[in-house]
Coordinates of C-alpha atoms in Angstrom, one line a residue:
Chain A
X1 CA 0.0 -0.1 0.0
X2 CA 1.2 3.6 -0.9
X3 CA -0.3 6.6 0.6
X4 CA 0.3 10.0 -0.3
X5 CA -0.1 12.8 2.8
X6 CA -0.5 16.4 3.1
X7 CA -0.1 18.6 6.3
X8 CA -0.9 22.1 6.5
X9 CA -2.4 22.5 10.2
X10 CA 0.0 25.2 11.5
X11 CA 3.4 26.6 10.6
X12 CA 4.6 23.8 8.1
X13 CA 3.4 22.8 4.8
X14 CA 4.4 19.3 3.8
X15 CA 3.7 16.6 1.3
X16 CA 5.1 13.0 1.8
X17 CA 4.7 9.5 0.5
X18 CA 5.0 6.3 2.5
X19 CA 4.5 2.6 1.8
X20 CA 4.2 -0.3 4.1
X21 CA 7.4 -1.9 3.4
X22 CA 8.6 -4.6 6.1
X23 CA 11.8 -3.0 6.5
X24 CA 11.1 0.7 8.3
X25 CA 14.0 2.3 6.3
X26 CA 12.3 1.6 3.2
X27 CA 8.9 3.1 4.1
X28 CA 9.4 6.6 3.4
X29 CA 9.7 7.4 -0.6
X30 CA 9.5 11.1 -0.6
X31 CA 9.3 13.4 2.3
X32 CA 8.9 17.3 1.6
X33 CA 8.8 20.1 4.0
X34 CA 8.6 23.7 2.7
X35 CA 11.0 25.1 5.4
X36 CA 13.7 22.7 4.5
X37 CA 13.5 23.2 0.9
X38 CA 16.7 24.9 -0.5
X39 CA 14.6 27.6 -2.5
X40 CA 12.6 28.6 0.6
X41 CA 14.9 30.3 3.4
X42 CA 13.9 29.0 6.7
X43 CA 12.2 31.8 8.7
X44 CA 14.6 34.5 8.9
X45 CA 12.6 36.2 11.7
X46 CA 10.7 34.9 14.9
X47 CA 7.6 34.4 13.0
X48 CA 6.6 31.5 10.6
X49 CA 3.7 32.1 8.0
X50 CA 0.7 30.9 9.6
X51 CA -1.3 32.5 6.6
X52 CA -3.4 29.9 4.8
X53 CA -2.2 31.6 1.7
X54 CA 1.1 30.6 2.3
X55 CA 0.0 27.0 2.6
X56 CA -2.2 27.5 -0.9
X57 CA 1.0 28.7 -2.7
X58 CA 3.3 26.1 -1.8
X59 CA 1.1 22.8 -1.4
X60 CA 0.5 22.1 -5.2
X61 CA 4.3 21.9 -5.9
X62 CA 5.3 20.1 -2.8
X63 CA 2.7 17.4 -4.0
X64 CA 4.1 17.2 -7.4
X65 CA 7.8 17.2 -5.9
X66 CA 6.8 14.2 -3.7
X67 CA 5.4 12.2 -6.5
X68 CA 8.4 13.1 -8.7
X69 CA 10.8 12.1 -5.8
X70 CA 9.1 8.9 -5.4
X71 CA 9.0 8.2 -9.1
X72 CA 5.2 7.7 -8.9
X73 CA 2.3 9.0 -10.4
X74 CA -1.1 9.9 -8.7
X75 CA -2.7 7.1 -10.1
X76 CA -0.2 4.7 -8.3
X77 CA -0.9 6.0 -5.0
X78 CA -3.6 3.9 -3.0
X79 CA -4.8 6.7 -0.8
X80 CA -4.5 10.1 0.2
X81 CA -4.3 11.1 3.9
X82 CA -4.6 14.6 5.0
X83 CA -4.3 16.5 8.5
X84 CA -8.0 17.6 9.5
X85 CA -6.9 19.0 12.7
X86 CA -6.3 20.1 15.4
X87 CA -4.8 23.4 14.0
X88 CA -5.6 26.7 12.5
X89 CA -8.8 26.6 10.3
X90 CA -7.6 28.1 7.5
X91 CA -4.4 25.9 7.1
X92 CA -6.4 22.9 7.5
X93 CA -9.0 24.0 4.8
X94 CA -6.4 24.3 2.5
X95 CA -5.0 21.0 2.7
X96 CA -8.6 19.2 2.9
X97 CA -9.7 21.0 0.0
X98 CA -6.5 19.9 -2.1
X99 CA -6.7 16.3 -0.8
X100 CA -10.3 16.1 -1.6
X101 CA -9.7 17.6 -5.0
X102 CA -6.8 15.1 -5.7
X103 CA -9.0 12.1 -4.2
X104 CA -11.9 12.7 -6.2
X105 CA -10.2 13.5 -9.6
X106 CA -7.9 10.3 -9.2
X107 CA -10.7 8.1 -7.8
X108 CA -8.8 7.7 -4.6
X109 CA -9.8 6.9 -1.0
X110 CA -9.4 10.0 1.3
X111 CA -8.2 9.8 5.1
X112 CA -8.7 12.4 7.5
X113 CA -5.8 12.3 10.0
X114 CA -5.6 13.7 13.4
X115 CA -2.1 15.6 13.5
X116 CA -1.4 14.3 17.2
X117 CA -2.2 10.7 15.8
X118 CA 0.3 11.3 13.2
X119 CA 3.3 12.3 16.0
X120 CA 1.9 9.4 18.1
X121 CA 2.5 6.7 15.2
X122 CA 5.7 8.1 13.9
X123 CA 7.7 5.7 16.2
X124 CA 6.0 2.8 14.3
X125 CA 7.1 4.3 11.0
X126 CA 10.7 4.4 11.9
X127 CA 10.8 1.2 14.0
X128 CA 9.0 -2.0 14.8
X129 CA 7.1 -1.0 18.3
X130 CA 4.0 -2.7 19.1
X131 CA 1.2 -1.4 21.2
X132 CA 0.7 -0.6 23.9
X133 CA 3.2 2.2 24.2
X134 CA 3.8 5.3 26.5
X135 CA 3.7 8.7 24.6
X136 CA 5.4 11.7 25.6
X137 CA 4.4 14.5 23.2
X138 CA 6.5 17.7 23.4
X139 CA 6.1 20.5 21.0
X140 CA 5.4 24.0 20.6
X141 CA 1.7 23.5 20.9
X142 CA 1.3 20.3 22.8
X143 CA 2.8 18.6 26.0
X144 CA 1.0 15.6 26.9
X145 CA 1.6 12.1 28.3
X146 CA -0.6 9.6 26.5
X147 CA -1.0 5.6 27.0
X148 CA -1.4 4.5 23.2
X149 CA -3.3 1.3 23.8
X150 CA -4.1 0.5 20.1
X151 CA -4.7 2.4 16.8
X152 CA -7.3 5.2 17.6
X153 CA -7.1 4.0 21.4
X154 CA -5.6 6.8 23.2
X155 CA -5.7 7.6 27.1
X156 CA -4.3 10.7 28.2
X157 CA -2.5 10.5 31.4
X158 CA -1.4 14.3 31.8
X159 CA -1.3 17.5 30.1
X160 CA 0.1 21.1 30.6
X161 CA -2.0 23.2 32.3
X162 CA -0.9 26.4 30.7
X163 CA 2.2 26.7 28.2
X164 CA 3.6 23.8 26.1
X165 CA 7.2 23.2 26.4
X166 CA 8.1 24.0 23.1
X167 CA 6.6 27.5 23.7
X168 CA 8.6 27.8 26.9
X169 CA 11.9 26.9 24.9
X170 CA 11.0 29.6 22.4
X171 CA 10.1 32.3 24.9
X172 CA 13.2 31.7 27.0
X173 CA 15.3 32.1 23.9
X174 CA 13.4 35.3 23.3
X175 CA 14.3 36.6 26.9
X176 CA 17.7 35.6 26.5
X177 CA 18.1 37.4 23.3
X178 CA 18.5 34.1 21.2
X179 CA 17.7 33.2 17.8
X180 CA 14.5 31.5 16.6
X181 CA 13.6 28.6 16.8
X182 CA 14.3 28.6 20.5
X183 CA 14.7 24.9 21.2
X184 CA 17.8 24.5 19.0
X185 CA 19.2 27.8 20.5
X186 CA 18.6 27.2 23.8
X187 CA 20.5 23.7 23.7
X188 CA 23.3 25.3 21.9
X189 CA 23.6 27.9 24.7
X190 CA 23.3 25.5 27.4
X191 CA 26.0 23.4 26.1
X192 CA 28.5 26.0 27.8
X193 CA 26.7 26.7 30.6
X194 CA 26.6 25.9 34.3
X195 CA 23.2 24.3 35.1
X196 CA 23.8 25.0 39.0
X197 CA 24.6 28.9 38.9
X198 CA 21.2 30.0 38.7
X199 CA 18.8 27.7 40.6
X200 CA 15.2 27.8 38.9
X201 CA 12.0 26.5 40.6
X202 CA 10.9 23.2 39.5
X203 CA 7.3 23.4 38.4
X204 CA 5.1 20.1 39.6
X205 CA 7.9 18.2 40.9
X206 CA 6.8 16.3 43.8
X207 CA 3.1 16.6 42.9
X208 CA 1.1 13.4 42.1
X209 CA 0.0 12.9 38.5
X210 CA 1.2 13.5 35.2
X211 CA 0.3 17.0 34.5
X212 CA 2.9 19.6 33.5
X213 CA 3.3 23.5 34.0
X214 CA 5.9 25.8 32.6
X215 CA 4.4 29.2 32.8
X216 CA 5.9 29.9 36.2
X217 CA 9.4 28.7 34.9
X218 CA 9.2 31.2 32.2
X219 CA 8.5 34.1 34.4
X220 CA 11.4 33.1 36.6
X221 CA 13.7 33.1 33.9
X222 CA 12.2 36.9 33.0
X223 CA 12.6 37.8 36.7
X224 CA 16.1 36.3 36.8
X225 CA 16.9 38.1 33.4
X226 CA 15.5 41.3 34.7
X227 CA 17.6 41.3 38.0
X228 CA 20.9 40.5 36.3
X229 CA 20.2 43.5 33.9
X230 CA 23.3 44.7 31.9
X231 CA 25.4 42.7 34.0
X232 CA 24.3 39.1 32.1
X233 CA 27.5 38.3 29.8
X234 CA 27.4 35.4 27.5
X235 CA 28.4 33.1 30.3
X236 CA 25.4 34.2 32.3
X237 CA 23.3 33.5 29.4
X238 CA 24.7 30.1 28.7
X239 CA 24.1 29.5 32.4
X240 CA 20.6 30.6 32.4
X241 CA 20.1 28.3 29.6
X242 CA 21.7 25.6 30.9
X243 CA 19.7 25.7 34.2
X244 CA 16.3 26.3 32.2
X245 CA 17.0 23.2 30.2
X246 CA 18.3 20.8 32.9
X247 CA 14.8 22.2 35.0
X248 CA 12.5 21.0 31.9
X249 CA 14.6 17.8 31.7
X250 CA 14.0 17.1 35.3
X251 CA 10.2 18.2 35.2
X252 CA 9.7 16.0 32.2
X253 CA 11.4 12.9 33.7
X254 CA 9.4 13.4 36.7
X255 CA 6.1 13.5 35.0
X256 CA 7.2 10.4 32.8
X257 CA 8.3 8.6 36.0
X258 CA 4.6 8.9 37.4
X259 CA 3.1 7.9 33.9
X260 CA 5.3 5.0 33.8
X261 CA 4.3 3.7 37.0
X262 CA 0.5 4.0 35.7
X263 CA 1.6 2.0 32.4
X264 CA 3.4 -0.7 34.0
X265 CA 0.5 -1.3 36.3
X266 CA -2.1 -1.1 33.5
X267 CA 0.1 -2.6 30.7
X268 CA 2.8 -4.8 32.0
X269 CA 3.5 -6.0 28.6
X270 CA 4.5 -2.6 27.1
X271 CA 7.9 -2.0 26.4
X272 CA 8.4 1.7 24.9
X273 CA 8.5 5.0 25.8
X274 CA 8.0 7.3 22.5
X275 CA 8.9 10.9 22.5
X276 CA 7.5 12.7 19.8
X277 CA 7.2 16.4 19.0
X278 CA 10.0 19.1 18.2
X279 CA 11.3 18.9 21.9
X280 CA 12.0 15.3 21.3
X281 CA 15.0 16.6 19.6
X282 CA 16.8 18.1 22.6
X283 CA 19.6 15.7 23.5
X284 CA 19.9 16.8 27.1
X285 CA 15.9 15.9 27.5
X286 CA 16.6 12.7 25.6
X287 CA 19.5 11.7 27.7
X288 CA 17.8 12.1 30.9
X289 CA 14.6 10.1 29.6
X290 CA 16.9 7.3 28.3
X291 CA 18.5 7.0 31.8
X292 CA 15.2 6.9 33.4
X293 CA 13.6 4.3 31.2
X294 CA 16.6 2.0 31.0
X295 CA 16.6 1.9 34.8
X296 CA 13.1 0.2 34.3
X297 CA 13.7 -2.0 31.5
X298 CA 11.9 0.1 28.8
X299 CA 13.1 1.6 25.8
X300 CA 13.1 5.1 24.7
X301 CA 12.4 5.9 21.0
X302 CA 13.4 9.0 19.9
X303 CA 12.4 9.6 15.9
X304 CA 15.1 11.4 13.9
X305 CA 14.6 15.1 14.2
X306 CA 13.0 15.9 10.8
X307 CA 10.2 13.3 11.8
X308 CA 9.8 15.0 15.2
X309 CA 8.8 18.1 13.9
X310 CA 5.7 18.7 11.8
X311 CA 6.0 16.9 8.7
X312 CA 3.8 14.9 6.1
X313 CA 5.1 11.5 6.3
X314 CA 3.7 11.1 9.5
X315 CA 0.3 12.1 8.4
X316 CA 0.6 9.5 5.4
X317 CA 1.8 7.0 7.7
X318 CA -1.3 7.3 10.1
X319 CA -3.4 7.2 7.2
X320 CA -1.8 4.1 6.1
X321 CA -2.2 2.4 9.1
X322 CA -5.7 3.3 9.3
X323 CA -6.6 2.1 5.7
X324 CA -4.7 -1.1 6.6
X325 CA -6.9 -1.6 9.7
X326 CA -10.1 -0.7 7.9
X327 CA -10.4 2.4 10.3
X328 CA -11.5 4.9 8.1
X329 CA -14.4 7.2 8.9
X330 CA -16.7 6.9 6.2
X331 CA -18.3 10.4 6.7
X332 CA -17.3 13.7 4.8
X333 CA -13.8 15.2 6.3
X334 CA -14.4 18.0 8.1
X335 CA -11.7 20.4 9.4
X336 CA -11.4 20.4 13.3
X337 CA -9.5 23.4 15.1
X338 CA -10.0 21.0 18.3
X339 CA -9.4 17.4 17.9
X340 CA -8.2 15.7 21.1
X341 CA -6.6 12.3 20.9
X342 CA -8.8 11.3 23.8
X343 CA -12.0 12.9 24.0
X344 CA -13.0 11.5 27.3
X345 CA -9.8 13.0 29.1
X346 CA -10.9 14.9 32.3
X347 CA -10.3 18.4 31.9
X348 CA -7.3 20.0 33.8
X349 CA -8.1 22.9 36.3
X350 CA -5.4 25.5 36.5
X351 CA -5.1 25.9 40.3
X352 CA -2.8 28.7 40.4
X353 CA 0.5 26.5 40.4
X354 CA 3.2 28.2 41.9
X355 CA 6.6 27.0 40.1
Chain B
X1 CA -4.4 58.3 25.4
X2 CA -4.7 60.4 28.4
X3 CA -8.2 60.9 28.0
X4 CA -8.8 57.0 28.4
X5 CA -7.1 56.4 31.6
X6 CA -9.2 54.8 33.9
X7 CA -7.3 53.6 37.1
X8 CA -4.6 51.1 38.1
X9 CA -5.2 48.2 40.6
X10 CA -2.2 46.5 42.5
X11 CA -2.7 42.6 42.3
X12 CA -0.3 41.5 45.3
X13 CA -0.4 37.8 44.4
X14 CA -1.7 35.2 41.4
X15 CA -5.1 34.9 43.5
X16 CA -5.6 38.6 43.4
X17 CA -5.1 38.6 39.6
X18 CA -7.4 35.9 39.5
X19 CA -10.1 37.6 41.4
X20 CA -9.6 40.5 39.5
X21 CA -10.3 38.7 36.3
X22 CA -13.5 37.0 37.4
X23 CA -14.5 40.3 38.4
X24 CA -13.9 41.9 35.2
X25 CA -15.5 38.8 33.5
X26 CA -18.4 39.5 35.3
X27 CA -18.9 43.0 33.5
X28 CA -18.1 41.6 30.0
X29 CA -20.7 41.1 27.1
X30 CA -20.5 40.1 23.2
X31 CA -18.8 42.7 21.2
X32 CA -16.4 43.7 24.0
X33 CA -12.8 43.5 23.3
X34 CA -10.1 43.5 26.2
X35 CA -6.7 43.9 24.9
X36 CA -3.7 42.3 27.3
X37 CA -0.4 44.2 27.3
X38 CA 2.7 43.6 29.2
X39 CA 5.8 41.7 28.7
X40 CA 6.3 37.8 28.9
X41 CA 5.6 36.2 32.0
X42 CA 3.5 39.4 33.0
X43 CA 0.4 37.1 33.7
X44 CA -1.5 37.8 30.7
X45 CA -2.8 34.4 30.0
X46 CA -3.4 33.7 33.7
X47 CA -5.4 36.6 33.7
X48 CA -7.2 35.6 30.5
X49 CA -7.7 32.0 32.0
X50 CA -9.5 33.0 35.1
X51 CA -11.7 35.3 33.0
X52 CA -12.5 32.6 30.7
X53 CA -13.3 30.2 33.5
X54 CA -15.8 32.7 34.9
X55 CA -17.5 33.3 31.8
X56 CA -17.7 29.6 31.1
X57 CA -18.9 28.8 34.7
X58 CA -16.6 26.0 35.1
X59 CA -13.0 24.9 35.5
X60 CA -12.3 24.2 31.9
X61 CA -9.1 23.7 30.2
X62 CA -7.6 26.9 28.9
X63 CA -4.3 26.3 27.2
X64 CA -1.7 29.1 25.8
X65 CA -3.0 30.4 22.7
X66 CA 0.4 31.2 21.7
X67 CA 0.8 28.2 19.2
X68 CA -2.8 28.1 17.9
X69 CA -3.1 32.0 17.8
X70 CA -6.8 31.6 18.5
X71 CA -8.7 29.4 21.0
X72 CA -12.5 29.9 21.1
X73 CA -15.1 28.8 23.5
X74 CA -18.7 28.5 23.9
X75 CA -19.8 30.1 27.2
X76 CA -23.2 30.8 28.7
X77 CA -22.2 34.6 28.3
X78 CA -21.6 34.2 24.7
X79 CA -18.7 32.9 22.4
X80 CA -15.3 33.9 23.8
X81 CA -12.1 34.3 21.6
X82 CA -8.9 34.0 23.4
X83 CA -6.3 35.4 21.0
X84 CA -2.6 35.8 21.2
X85 CA -0.9 37.7 18.3
X86 CA 2.8 37.1 19.8
X87 CA 3.8 34.9 16.8
X88 CA 2.2 37.0 14.1
X89 CA 4.7 39.0 11.8
X90 CA 2.5 40.8 9.4
X91 CA -0.9 42.6 10.1
X92 CA -2.5 41.2 7.2
X93 CA -2.2 38.0 8.8
X94 CA -5.0 39.0 11.0
X95 CA -7.4 39.2 8.2
X96 CA -8.2 35.8 7.8
X97 CA -8.1 34.8 11.6
X98 CA -11.6 36.6 11.1
X99 CA -10.8 39.0 14.1
X100 CA -12.9 41.8 12.7
X101 CA -15.9 39.8 12.7
X102 CA -15.3 38.3 16.1
X103 CA -14.6 41.9 17.6
X104 CA -18.6 42.4 16.5
X105 CA -20.0 39.4 18.0
X106 CA -17.8 37.7 20.5
X107 CA -16.0 38.5 23.9
X108 CA -12.4 38.9 22.5
X109 CA -9.1 38.7 25.0
X110 CA -6.4 39.9 22.9
X111 CA -2.7 39.2 24.2
X112 CA 0.0 40.9 22.5
X113 CA -2.5 43.3 20.6
X114 CA 0.1 46.0 19.5
X115 CA 0.3 44.2 15.8
X116 CA -3.3 45.2 15.3
X117 CA -2.4 49.1 15.3
X118 CA -5.4 50.9 14.2
X119 CA -7.3 47.6 13.6
X120 CA -7.8 47.4 17.3
X121 CA -11.4 48.6 18.2
X122 CA -11.5 52.2 19.4
X123 CA -13.6 51.3 22.4
X124 CA -11.7 48.1 23.6
X125 CA -10.5 47.9 27.1
X126 CA -6.8 47.9 27.5
X127 CA -5.2 46.1 30.6
X128 CA -1.5 46.7 31.1
X129 CA 0.2 44.2 33.4
X130 CA 3.4 45.4 35.0
X131 CA 5.8 43.6 37.3
X132 CA 5.2 44.5 41.1
X133 CA 7.7 44.8 44.1
X134 CA 7.4 41.0 44.8
X135 CA 7.9 37.9 42.4
X136 CA 4.1 37.4 42.1
X137 CA 2.7 40.9 42.4
X138 CA 1.5 42.9 39.4
X139 CA 0.0 46.4 38.7
X140 CA -2.8 46.4 36.3
X141 CA -3.4 49.6 34.5
X142 CA -6.7 50.0 32.8
X143 CA -7.3 52.4 29.8
X144 CA -10.7 52.3 27.6
X145 CA -13.0 54.8 25.9
X146 CA -16.3 54.3 25.2
X147 CA -18.5 53.4 28.2
X148 CA -15.7 51.4 30.0
X149 CA -15.6 54.2 33.0
X150 CA -19.3 53.7 33.8
X151 CA -19.1 50.0 33.6
X152 CA -15.8 49.7 35.6
X153 CA -16.7 52.5 38.1
X154 CA -16.9 50.4 41.0
X155 CA -13.6 48.5 40.4
X156 CA -11.7 51.9 40.9
X157 CA -10.0 51.5 44.3
X158 CA -9.7 55.3 44.6
X159 CA -13.5 55.9 44.1

């Protein structure tokens, strides 16, 4: 089975083609992401193009480019998968309209994919990971711990009650005067920093459960930066970055530890922690999580960087998994700005958590 | 604008900020625009979150809107738009968010409103959050034309 995938739910425009080869390394036939193309300079400033028009301008040629890269025609594709949510409604509509047009024109089934499910299943695209597994989804817009019990069966164990962790990285980078995107910039600065020089509060550590909070940590960094004022030299910036990154890694590890306790009790056969989303590319966080899981006999799966950030290969793969399992929603595909993986999850009140 | 200066209120801790937000929410109705200004970490989202919870009448999830730009809520008080323009680089991008229409029919809480310029309705209420003397304390400075002075009269700590 060969599936074409389209992604335009937020900042990225992307098209990819995957097939269900038995060897993981042979599954991706094409994987094009606009911001990584040579003729489209990466965001120079702080701001990605979120406009639907930007997606509209590029999706056509990305699809053509993906087919070309794979050496296929649309007729040779078995199904078309597209992100239908969650995300910005304008971008979602651009992707859905184009996918519907392609599907109708070529007489192919259309598969509406949840962007978060795409992240969740990426580990099964790049490695042979069986259900159930524990998922830590950490990106600019999301911070969740989810028990992935099967295809389409998700149980949210925890979520952020304020900012997502990738958002915290971006905003701390801004406070420190570092470049965008903030994740890699903070990681680079932290490499030469002393994480112990400026201790920061560690939000949520010591509390039961698997929820996250990063707003107070961001505020603590701002207050530290304000206090140092013009005395903050490059070394101090590196030390703050190191302390922030170390704090985030400790908080994530603490929360994942609680989720692993739950997971071991409910899914004793589960063997994997999967980390997805752009923050999964942070090596300090990855190392801490690997150490945590190794002690418990669990493997940590960190997909390659280009599959951690938003991409269409994960959308095509999620569509392929659904098509293979006969789990395609037969109704008309509609764009959904909100589309939780686990609609039954309890809402998490913001209880004025102090960092 | 000097004419529009209403008053300032000291918020000694997060709980005070949340009480202020809940009280403010009680005054809001469809078509109101509240612009929330202040630096990163000033407490704009915390204030908006408390206001939205009051409008919803429940402890609902109010995630940061930074990534999604807009989060909408159906509440007994009407539709609420929680908007964060932090990531926008071009005022033209606000067009397709449908903000002008939302300003007419919804209660809109707008963080980082600066990019809107003259697109911010003249009768918007602007709340600027500044750091106070201690870590959690803030000072809220309210500005607004229209009938805000009458509507918020009993908020004024000096009145």
